[in-house]
């Protein structure tokens, strides 16, 4: 398929299904203005996160990697009024920008930003488990550890999602020393082979990246 057709198909989907209000657009602009990297999920993935949160009937959601709050707004808005999103972020500056954007989007009371390296803060969440929905989107070399923790903090029916699991194809042939690609590939293998999970990678970003969608199975 010619790339321009692929691009026009993407635009067709966006036009029909992705309606971003002022707060979402401001979160993107504000993230950029604050000098944070533009590595938020694309709007279509925000929409998918929202659908999955609702499908899971989630009230307790966990995100690893807040950045400027863009994906968190999609997740928090899909939660019911009494729902809570805990989002983990290592950079205090990112956490501050994210909190500002949650407030502007009207979801501040639903979102709790915890600052620190996620592998250090995850153990403290055992008290607040199980989570109904988990979105993994932080440093890629730690994805295997994040999947272990997501499973520990889950129950049957929990939906676990991971962003950037194809990374431009580098997972197929990780070059030595590319810890991100190796971590993501190991994460993909773990999700594929863990008997507790049913999982699939859905390619996105024109096939250049993908999102792993999985659900914790009930015993059968
Ligand atoms: N989910 C966001 C994008 C996250 S980008 C969105 O779509 O809007 C990845 C984020 O993970 C960055 O903000 C980065 O600072 C954070 N991060 C990187 N390493 C981390 C770690 N060890 N623990 C917690 N957060 C981390
Ligand atoms: C990067 C991280 C992301 O979460 C993403 O969606 C895109 C790029 C990165 O670290 O380069
Ligand atoms: Mg990402």
Coordinates of C-alpha atoms in Angstrom, one line a residue, residues 2-195:
X2 CA 1.4 3.4 -1.0
X3 CA 2.3 5.5 2.0
X4 CA 0.0 8.3 1.0
X5 CA -2.9 5.9 1.0
X6 CA -1.9 4.7 4.5
X7 CA -1.7 8.3 5.6
X8 CA -5.1 9.1 4.1
X9 CA -6.6 6.1 5.8
X10 CA -5.2 7.3 9.1
X11 CA -6.7 10.7 8.5
X12 CA -10.0 9.1 7.7
X13 CA -10.0 7.2 11.0
X14 CA -9.0 10.3 12.9
X15 CA -11.7 12.5 11.3
X16 CA -14.4 10.0 12.1
X17 CA -13.4 8.8 15.5
X18 CA -11.0 11.1 17.3
X19 CA -12.6 14.2 18.7
X20 CA -10.2 16.0 21.0
X21 CA -11.5 18.8 23.1
X22 CA -9.6 21.9 24.2
X23 CA -8.1 20.2 27.3
X24 CA -6.6 17.3 25.3
X25 CA -5.2 19.7 22.7
X26 CA -3.9 22.0 25.5
X27 CA -2.2 19.0 27.1
X28 CA -0.3 18.2 23.9
X29 CA 0.6 21.9 23.4
X30 CA 1.5 22.3 27.0
X31 CA 3.7 19.2 27.0
X32 CA 5.6 20.6 24.1
X33 CA 5.9 24.1 25.5
X34 CA 7.3 22.8 28.7
X35 CA 10.1 21.2 26.7
X36 CA 9.0 17.6 27.4
X37 CA 9.5 15.1 24.5
X38 CA 6.6 14.6 22.1
X39 CA 6.3 10.9 22.9
X40 CA 2.7 10.9 24.1
X41 CA 0.4 8.2 22.6
X42 CA -1.3 9.2 19.3
X43 CA -4.9 10.3 19.6
X44 CA -6.2 7.0 18.2
X45 CA -4.4 5.1 20.9
X46 CA -5.9 7.5 23.5
X47 CA -9.3 6.5 22.1
X48 CA -8.4 2.8 22.3
X49 CA -7.3 3.2 25.9
X50 CA -10.6 4.8 26.7
X51 CA -12.6 2.0 25.1
X52 CA -10.5 -0.7 26.9
X53 CA -11.0 1.1 30.3
X54 CA -14.7 1.1 29.8
X55 CA -14.7 -2.5 28.4
X56 CA -12.9 -3.6 31.6
X57 CA -15.5 -1.8 33.7
X58 CA -12.4 -0.4 35.4
X59 CA -12.5 1.7 38.6
X60 CA -8.9 1.2 39.5
X61 CA -6.4 2.1 36.8
X62 CA -2.6 2.2 36.8
X63 CA -0.3 3.9 34.4
X64 CA 3.5 3.6 34.2
X65 CA 4.9 6.7 32.5
X66 CA 2.8 9.9 32.9
X67 CA 4.8 12.4 30.8
X68 CA 2.6 15.5 30.4
X69 CA -0.6 13.7 31.3
X70 CA -2.1 13.2 27.8
X71 CA -2.8 9.4 28.0
X72 CA -3.8 9.8 31.6
X73 CA -6.5 12.2 30.7
X74 CA -8.0 9.7 28.2
X75 CA -7.8 6.9 30.9
X76 CA -9.2 9.1 33.7
X77 CA -12.1 10.3 31.7
X78 CA -13.1 6.8 30.9
X79 CA -13.3 5.9 34.6
X80 CA -16.5 6.4 36.6
X81 CA -16.8 9.3 39.0
X82 CA -15.4 7.2 41.9
X83 CA -12.6 5.8 39.7
X84 CA -9.0 6.3 40.4
X85 CA -5.9 6.4 38.2
X86 CA -2.5 6.0 39.8
X87 CA 0.2 7.1 37.4
X88 CA 3.9 6.6 38.0
X89 CA 6.6 9.1 36.8
X90 CA 10.3 9.3 37.5
X91 CA 10.7 13.0 36.5
X92 CA 9.3 15.5 39.0
X93 CA 9.1 18.1 36.3
X94 CA 6.9 15.8 34.1
X95 CA 4.7 15.0 37.1
X96 CA 4.2 18.7 37.7
X97 CA 3.2 19.3 34.1
X98 CA 0.9 16.3 34.1
X99 CA -0.8 17.5 37.3
X100 CA -1.5 20.8 35.7
X101 CA -3.1 19.1 32.7
X102 CA -5.2 16.8 34.8
X103 CA -6.6 19.8 36.6
X104 CA -7.3 21.7 33.4
X105 CA -9.1 18.5 32.0
X106 CA -11.3 18.3 35.1
X107 CA -9.9 14.9 36.3
X108 CA -7.5 16.1 39.0
X109 CA -9.6 14.4 41.8
X110 CA -9.4 11.1 39.9
X111 CA -5.6 11.1 39.4
X112 CA -2.8 10.4 41.8
X113 CA 0.7 11.0 40.4
X114 CA 3.5 9.1 42.3
X115 CA 7.0 10.4 41.6
X116 CA 9.9 7.9 41.6
X117 CA 11.4 5.1 39.5
X118 CA 8.5 2.8 38.8
X119 CA 10.3 -0.3 40.0
X120 CA 10.7 1.4 43.4
X121 CA 7.1 2.6 43.7
X122 CA 5.3 -0.4 42.3
X123 CA 5.8 -2.6 45.4
X124 CA 4.0 0.1 47.5
X125 CA 0.9 -0.5 45.3
X126 CA 0.3 -4.0 46.7
X127 CA -2.0 -2.4 49.3
X128 CA -4.0 -0.7 46.5
X129 CA -4.3 -3.8 44.2
X130 CA -5.9 -5.3 42.3
X131 CA -6.0 -2.9 39.4
X132 CA -8.6 -3.4 36.7
X133 CA -6.5 -1.7 34.0
X134 CA -2.8 -1.2 33.6
X135 CA -1.0 0.9 30.9
X136 CA 2.7 0.4 30.5
X137 CA 4.5 3.2 28.7
X138 CA 7.8 4.1 30.5
X139 CA 11.4 3.1 29.9
X140 CA 11.4 0.2 27.5
X141 CA 14.3 -1.8 29.0
X142 CA 12.2 -2.3 32.2
X143 CA 9.1 -3.6 30.4
X144 CA 9.7 -7.2 31.5
X145 CA 9.8 -6.0 35.2
X146 CA 6.7 -3.9 34.6
X147 CA 4.8 -6.9 33.2
X148 CA 5.7 -8.9 36.3
X149 CA 4.4 -6.2 38.5
X150 CA 1.3 -5.7 36.4
X151 CA 0.5 -9.4 36.9
X152 CA 1.1 -9.2 40.6
X153 CA -1.2 -6.3 40.9
X154 CA -3.9 -7.8 38.7
X155 CA -7.0 -10.1 39.0
X156 CA -8.7 -12.2 36.4
X157 CA -10.2 -9.8 33.9
X158 CA -7.6 -7.1 34.4
X159 CA -6.6 -5.5 31.0
X160 CA -2.9 -4.9 30.6
X161 CA -1.7 -2.7 27.7
X162 CA 1.8 -1.9 26.6
X163 CA 2.8 0.9 24.2
X164 CA 5.7 0.8 21.7
X165 CA 6.1 -3.0 21.5
X166 CA 7.3 -3.0 17.8
X167 CA 9.6 0.0 17.8
X168 CA 10.0 0.4 14.1
X169 CA 10.7 -3.3 13.8
X170 CA 13.8 -3.2 16.0
X171 CA 12.2 -5.9 18.2
X172 CA 12.6 -8.4 15.3
X173 CA 16.3 -8.1 15.2
X174 CA 17.5 -6.2 18.3
X175 CA 21.0 -4.8 17.7
X176 CA 23.3 -5.7 20.6
X177 CA 23.2 -3.0 23.2
X178 CA 19.7 -1.7 22.3
X179 CA 18.3 -2.3 25.8
X180 CA 15.0 -0.8 24.8
X181 CA 14.5 -3.2 21.9
X182 CA 15.7 -6.2 23.9
X183 CA 13.4 -5.3 26.8
X184 CA 10.4 -4.9 24.6
X185 CA 11.1 -8.1 22.7
X186 CA 11.4 -10.0 26.1
X187 CA 8.1 -8.3 27.2
X188 CA 6.4 -9.5 24.0
X189 CA 7.7 -13.1 24.6
X190 CA 6.6 -13.0 28.2
X191 CA 3.1 -11.8 27.3
X192 CA 2.8 -14.3 24.5
X193 CA 3.8 -17.3 26.7
X194 CA 2.4 -16.5 30.1
X195 CA -0.4 -19.0 30.7

